[in-house]
Amino acid sequence: MEKIARVFIIGWDGAGNFVKAAHTPNLDRLIRMGTFGFDAQTVSPTISAQCWGSLLHGVGPDKHGLTNEIVSEDTYPENSPYPSIFQIVRDSVPDAKMVAFSAWNPINHGIIESSIGVHKVSMNDRDLSLAAAAYIRENPDLKLMFIGLDLPDAGGHQYGYNTPGQHQAIEETDENTGIIIRAIEETGLLTDSLIIAVTDHGGGGEHSHSHGSDHPSDKTIFWGCAGPGIKPDSPLQGDFVITDTAAVVIRALGLTAPSAWEAKLPEGLFFI
Ligand SMILES: [Zn+2]
């Protein structure tokens, strides 16, 4: 059994668990390779900065305090008791190569600390996926890569969540994800990487074209991962919250999570 040498997080904005209704061969392949669930939960309120903030900082919105307004304007404090997964890796591995490719730039600007040497790129989903694939091919020594694709949320706002219009946006996102997975595979990184696939929230709960409520349509998300030590083709067990992603990343890289984090490692996720 190989050790996990690096972690990829592939995030789809606003896809809820509506991926079940769309044709997503690339996501389906990851599901067969790993442990997956369609009933994981995100945090409240079900808004992007709060949810991505919880995923990356291992605590809920009441602790990290991030909102869409704050992350658009401010940078994340360097001395926070709730550092991001990038900060944890940087503190332990000073020369770790880390990157964030985020179609929604506020993730790069306001959620990931600005002074810890994370290479940050922001452009539209297709260009971003091509650039991320090129980066992977040129930098197989990377340690942690976050990729945030925005089209599912854009489709939800435009056509309504869990509608044929949004499903089409999800399918386009799956194609973009395929570009990234092919780069991982063709660079020989598939066998010793952990690949996490996740969405930050759903939508269409209280309002057909929006999100933010505690309605199950807004709160329920897909979450899964594949890689060394992860059981293939198996369901995610127990109650999983998006915040727990941070604990999975840090465990995968053999590091220690801060005691202030709320993120907990799902029982039995790693079998080694
Ligand atoms: Zn949105």
CSV table of C-alpha atoms and ligand atoms in Angstrom, one decimal:
chain,number,residue,atom,x,y,z
A,1,MET,CA,0.0,0.0,0.0
A,2,GLU,CA,1.4,3.3,-1.1
A,3,LYS,CA,1.4,6.3,1.3
A,4,ILE,CA,-0.5,9.4,0.3
A,5,ALA,CA,2.0,11.9,-1.1
A,6,ARG,CA,-0.4,14.7,-2.0
A,7,VAL,CA,-4.0,15.8,-1.7
A,8,PHE,CA,-6.4,17.2,-4.4
A,9,ILE,CA,-9.7,18.8,-3.4
A,10,ILE,CA,-12.0,19.2,-6.3
A,11,GLY,CA,-14.9,21.4,-5.2
A,12,TRP,CA,-18.1,22.1,-7.1
A,13,ASP,CA,-20.0,25.1,-6.0
A,14,GLY,CA,-23.7,24.7,-5.3
A,15,ALA,CA,-24.1,21.1,-6.6
A,16,GLY,CA,-25.9,19.7,-3.5
A,17,ASN,CA,-26.6,16.1,-4.1
A,18,PHE,CA,-28.2,16.9,-7.5
A,19,VAL,CA,-25.3,15.1,-9.2
A,20,LYS,CA,-27.4,12.0,-8.7
A,21,ALA,CA,-29.7,13.3,-11.4
A,22,ALA,CA,-27.0,14.2,-13.9
A,23,HIS,CA,-24.7,12.2,-16.2
A,24,THR,CA,-21.3,12.5,-14.5
A,25,PRO,CA,-18.9,9.7,-15.7
A,26,ASN,CA,-15.8,11.3,-14.1
A,27,LEU,CA,-17.4,11.7,-10.7
A,28,ASP,CA,-18.8,8.2,-11.0
A,29,ARG,CA,-15.3,6.9,-11.6
A,30,LEU,CA,-14.1,8.5,-8.4
A,31,ILE,CA,-17.1,7.1,-6.6
A,32,ARG,CA,-16.2,3.6,-7.7
A,33,MET,CA,-12.6,4.2,-6.7
A,34,GLY,CA,-13.4,5.4,-3.2
A,35,THR,CA,-15.8,6.1,-0.4
A,36,PHE,CA,-18.7,8.3,-1.2
A,37,GLY,CA,-21.9,9.7,0.3
A,38,PHE,CA,-24.8,11.8,-1.0
A,39,ASP,CA,-26.2,12.7,2.4
A,40,ALA,CA,-23.4,14.6,3.9
A,41,GLN,CA,-24.3,18.0,5.5
A,42,THR,CA,-22.9,21.4,5.0
A,43,VAL,CA,-22.9,24.2,7.7
A,44,SER,CA,-25.4,27.0,8.2
A,45,PRO,CA,-26.0,29.4,6.6
A,46,THR,CA,-25.6,27.5,3.3
A,47,ILE,CA,-23.6,30.3,1.6
A,48,SER,CA,-20.3,29.8,-0.2
A,49,ALA,CA,-17.9,31.8,2.0
A,50,GLN,CA,-19.3,30.2,5.2
A,51,CYS,CA,-19.2,26.7,3.7
A,52,TRP,CA,-15.8,26.8,1.9
A,53,GLY,CA,-14.5,28.6,5.0
A,54,SER,CA,-15.6,25.7,7.2
A,55,LEU,CA,-14.1,23.1,4.8
A,56,LEU,CA,-10.7,25.0,4.7
A,57,HIS,CA,-10.5,26.1,8.3
A,58,GLY,CA,-12.0,23.1,10.2
A,59,VAL,CA,-14.5,25.1,12.2
A,60,GLY,CA,-18.0,26.4,11.7
A,61,PRO,CA,-19.0,30.0,10.5
A,62,ASP,CA,-19.5,31.1,14.1
A,63,LYS,CA,-15.8,30.6,14.7
A,64,HIS,CA,-14.1,31.5,11.4
A,65,GLY,CA,-16.5,34.4,10.9
A,66,LEU,CA,-16.3,34.5,7.1
A,67,THR,CA,-19.1,35.9,5.0
A,68,ASN,CA,-19.2,36.6,1.2
A,69,GLU,CA,-18.7,40.3,2.0
A,70,ILE,CA,-15.7,39.7,4.3
A,71,VAL,CA,-13.9,37.4,1.9
A,72,SER,CA,-14.4,39.8,-1.0
A,73,GLU,CA,-12.8,42.6,0.9
A,74,ASP,CA,-10.5,41.4,3.6
A,75,THR,CA,-7.7,38.8,3.8
A,76,TYR,CA,-7.8,36.0,6.5
A,77,PRO,CA,-6.0,36.9,9.7
A,78,GLU,CA,-2.5,35.3,10.0
A,79,ASN,CA,-2.8,34.7,13.7
A,80,SER,CA,-6.2,33.1,13.8
A,81,PRO,CA,-6.7,30.1,16.2
A,82,TYR,CA,-8.5,28.5,13.2
A,83,PRO,CA,-5.8,28.3,10.5
A,84,SER,CA,-6.6,26.8,7.1
A,85,ILE,CA,-5.3,23.5,6.0
A,86,PHE,CA,-2.8,25.3,3.9
A,87,GLN,CA,-1.4,27.1,6.9
A,88,ILE,CA,-1.1,23.8,8.8
A,89,VAL,CA,0.8,22.2,5.9
A,90,ARG,CA,3.0,25.3,5.6
A,91,ASP,CA,3.9,25.3,9.3
A,92,SER,CA,5.0,21.7,9.1
A,93,VAL,CA,6.5,21.5,5.6
A,94,PRO,CA,8.1,24.9,4.8
A,95,ASP,CA,8.8,24.1,1.2
A,96,ALA,CA,5.5,22.4,0.4
A,97,LYS,CA,4.1,23.3,-3.0
A,98,MET,CA,0.5,24.4,-2.6
A,99,VAL,CA,-2.0,25.8,-5.0
A,100,ALA,CA,-5.5,27.1,-5.2
A,101,PHE,CA,-7.3,27.3,-8.5
A,102,SER,CA,-10.6,29.0,-7.7
A,103,ALA,CA,-13.1,30.2,-10.3
A,104,TRP,CA,-14.7,32.2,-7.4
A,105,ASN,CA,-11.8,34.5,-6.6
A,106,PRO,CA,-12.9,35.4,-3.0
A,107,ILE,CA,-11.7,31.9,-1.9
A,108,ASN,CA,-8.2,32.8,-3.0
A,109,HIS,CA,-8.5,36.4,-1.7
A,110,GLY,CA,-10.2,36.1,1.6
A,111,ILE,CA,-10.4,32.4,2.8
A,112,ILE,CA,-6.8,31.2,2.2
A,113,GLU,CA,-4.2,33.1,4.1
A,114,SER,CA,-2.4,35.5,1.8
A,115,SER,CA,1.2,35.4,3.1
A,116,ILE,CA,1.9,31.6,3.2
A,117,GLY,CA,3.1,31.1,-0.4
A,118,VAL,CA,0.0,29.5,-1.9
A,119,HIS,CA,0.1,29.8,-5.7
A,120,LYS,CA,-3.4,31.2,-6.5
A,121,VAL,CA,-5.1,31.3,-9.9
A,122,SER,CA,-8.6,32.5,-10.8
A,123,MET,CA,-10.4,32.3,-14.1
A,124,ASN,CA,-13.5,30.8,-15.7
A,125,ASP,CA,-14.2,27.1,-15.1
A,126,ARG,CA,-13.0,25.7,-18.4
A,127,ASP,CA,-9.8,27.8,-18.6
A,128,LEU,CA,-9.2,27.1,-14.9
A,129,SER,CA,-9.5,23.3,-15.5
A,130,LEU,CA,-7.1,23.5,-18.4
A,131,ALA,CA,-4.6,25.6,-16.4
A,132,ALA,CA,-4.9,23.3,-13.4
A,133,ALA,CA,-4.2,20.3,-15.6
A,134,ALA,CA,-1.2,22.0,-17.1
A,135,TYR,CA,0.0,22.9,-13.6
A,136,ILE,CA,-0.3,19.3,-12.4
A,137,ARG,CA,1.7,18.0,-15.4
A,138,GLU,CA,4.5,20.6,-14.7
A,139,ASN,CA,4.4,20.3,-10.9
A,140,PRO,CA,4.0,16.6,-9.9
A,141,ASP,CA,5.8,17.4,-6.7
A,142,LEU,CA,2.8,19.5,-5.4
A,143,LYS,CA,1.5,18.7,-1.9
A,144,LEU,CA,-1.9,20.3,-1.7
A,145,MET,CA,-4.2,21.5,-4.5
A,146,PHE,CA,-7.6,23.1,-4.2
A,147,ILE,CA,-9.7,23.5,-7.3
A,148,GLY,CA,-13.1,25.3,-7.0
A,149,LEU,CA,-15.4,25.1,-10.0
A,150,ASP,CA,-18.4,27.5,-10.0
A,151,LEU,CA,-20.7,26.5,-12.9
A,152,PRO,CA,-23.2,24.3,-10.8
A,153,ASP,CA,-24.0,27.3,-8.6
A,154,ALA,CA,-24.2,29.6,-11.6
A,155,GLY,CA,-26.6,27.2,-13.3
A,156,GLY,CA,-28.7,26.9,-10.1
A,157,HIS,CA,-29.1,30.6,-9.8
A,158,GLN,CA,-29.9,31.0,-13.5
A,159,TYR,CA,-32.2,28.0,-14.1
A,160,GLY,CA,-33.2,26.9,-10.6
A,161,TYR,CA,-31.5,24.2,-8.5
A,162,ASN,CA,-31.9,20.6,-9.4
A,163,THR,CA,-33.5,21.5,-12.8
A,164,PRO,CA,-32.4,20.3,-16.3
A,165,GLY,CA,-30.6,23.6,-16.8
A,166,GLN,CA,-28.5,23.1,-13.6
A,167,HIS,CA,-27.9,19.4,-14.4
A,168,GLN,CA,-26.4,20.5,-17.7
A,169,ALA,CA,-24.0,22.9,-15.8
A,170,ILE,CA,-23.2,19.9,-13.5
A,171,GLU,CA,-22.4,17.8,-16.5
A,172,GLU,CA,-20.1,20.5,-17.9
A,173,THR,CA,-18.4,20.6,-14.5
A,174,ASP,CA,-17.9,16.9,-14.7
A,175,GLU,CA,-16.2,17.2,-18.1
A,176,ASN,CA,-13.9,19.9,-16.6
A,177,THR,CA,-13.2,17.5,-13.7
A,178,GLY,CA,-12.3,14.9,-16.2
A,179,ILE,CA,-9.6,17.2,-17.6
A,180,ILE,CA,-8.1,17.4,-14.2
A,181,ILE,CA,-8.3,13.7,-13.3
A,182,ARG,CA,-6.7,12.8,-16.7
A,183,ALA,CA,-3.8,15.1,-15.8
A,184,ILE,CA,-3.4,13.4,-12.4
A,185,GLU,CA,-3.6,10.0,-14.0
A,186,GLU,CA,-1.3,10.7,-17.0
A,187,THR,CA,1.3,12.2,-14.7
A,188,GLY,CA,1.3,8.9,-12.7
A,189,LEU,CA,-0.1,10.5,-9.6
A,190,LEU,CA,-3.4,8.6,-9.3
A,191,THR,CA,-1.9,5.8,-7.2
A,192,ASP,CA,-0.4,7.9,-4.3
A,193,SER,CA,-2.8,10.9,-4.2
A,194,LEU,CA,-5.9,11.4,-2.1
A,195,ILE,CA,-8.6,13.0,-4.3
A,196,ILE,CA,-11.5,14.6,-2.5
A,197,ALA,CA,-14.7,15.5,-4.4
A,198,VAL,CA,-17.1,17.8,-2.6
A,199,THR,CA,-19.7,20.6,-3.0
A,200,ASP,CA,-20.2,23.4,-0.6
A,201,HIS,CA,-24.0,23.6,-0.5
A,202,GLY,CA,-27.2,22.8,-2.5
A,203,GLY,CA,-30.0,25.2,-3.3
A,204,GLY,CA,-33.7,25.4,-4.2
A,205,GLY,CA,-34.9,24.8,-0.6
A,206,GLU,CA,-36.8,27.9,0.3
A,207,HIS,CA,-36.2,29.7,-3.0
A,208,SER,CA,-36.0,27.8,-6.3
A,209,HIS,CA,-33.1,29.9,-7.7
A,210,SER,CA,-31.2,30.5,-4.5
A,211,HIS,CA,-29.8,29.0,-1.3
A,212,GLY,CA,-28.8,30.0,2.3
A,213,SER,CA,-31.6,28.2,4.3
A,214,ASP,CA,-31.5,25.1,6.5
A,215,HIS,CA,-33.9,23.3,4.1
A,216,PRO,CA,-32.5,19.8,3.2
A,217,SER,CA,-32.2,20.8,-0.4
A,218,ASP,CA,-29.7,23.5,0.6
A,219,LYS,CA,-28.0,21.6,3.4
A,220,THR,CA,-27.4,18.2,1.8
A,221,ILE,CA,-24.2,17.7,-0.1
A,222,PHE,CA,-22.2,15.0,-1.8
A,223,TRP,CA,-18.8,14.2,-0.3
A,224,GLY,CA,-16.2,11.5,-1.1
A,225,CYS,CA,-12.6,10.6,-1.5
A,226,ALA,CA,-10.4,8.1,-3.2
A,227,GLY,CA,-6.8,7.1,-2.7
A,228,PRO,CA,-4.4,4.8,-0.7
A,229,GLY,CA,-6.0,3.5,2.4
A,230,ILE,CA,-9.6,4.4,1.4
A,231,LYS,CA,-12.0,1.6,0.7
A,232,PRO,CA,-13.1,1.4,-2.9
A,233,ASP,CA,-16.7,1.5,-3.9
A,234,SER,CA,-18.0,1.9,-0.4
A,235,PRO,CA,-20.5,4.3,1.2
A,236,LEU,CA,-19.5,7.1,3.6
A,237,GLN,CA,-20.5,6.0,7.1
A,238,GLY,CA,-21.9,8.1,9.9
A,239,ASP,CA,-22.8,11.8,10.1
A,240,PHE,CA,-20.3,13.7,7.9
A,241,VAL,CA,-20.2,17.5,8.0
A,242,ILE,CA,-18.2,19.6,5.4
A,243,THR,CA,-16.0,20.9,8.2
A,244,ASP,CA,-14.6,17.3,8.6
A,245,THR,CA,-12.9,17.6,5.2
A,246,ALA,CA,-10.1,19.6,7.0
A,247,ALA,CA,-9.4,16.7,9.3
A,248,VAL,CA,-9.3,14.2,6.4
A,249,VAL,CA,-6.7,16.3,4.5
A,250,ILE,CA,-4.5,16.8,7.5
A,251,ARG,CA,-4.6,13.0,8.4
A,252,ALA,CA,-3.9,12.1,4.8
A,253,LEU,CA,-0.7,14.2,4.9
A,254,GLY,CA,0.4,12.7,8.2
A,255,LEU,CA,0.1,16.0,10.1
A,256,THR,CA,-1.7,17.0,13.3
A,257,ALA,CA,-4.9,19.1,13.4
A,258,PRO,CA,-5.1,22.1,15.7
A,259,SER,CA,-7.0,21.3,18.9
A,260,ALA,CA,-9.3,24.3,18.3
A,261,TRP,CA,-10.6,22.7,15.1
A,262,GLU,CA,-14.1,21.1,15.2
A,263,ALA,CA,-13.3,18.9,12.2
A,264,LYS,CA,-13.4,15.2,13.1
A,265,LEU,CA,-12.1,12.3,11.2
A,266,PRO,CA,-14.9,10.0,10.0
A,267,GLU,CA,-14.7,6.7,11.8
A,268,GLY,CA,-13.3,3.9,9.6
A,269,LEU,CA,-12.6,6.2,6.6
A,270,PHE,CA,-9.0,5.2,6.5
A,271,PHE,CA,-8.3,1.5,6.8
A,272,ILE,CA,-4.6,1.9,7.3
B,1,ZN,ZN,-24.8,30.8,-5.0
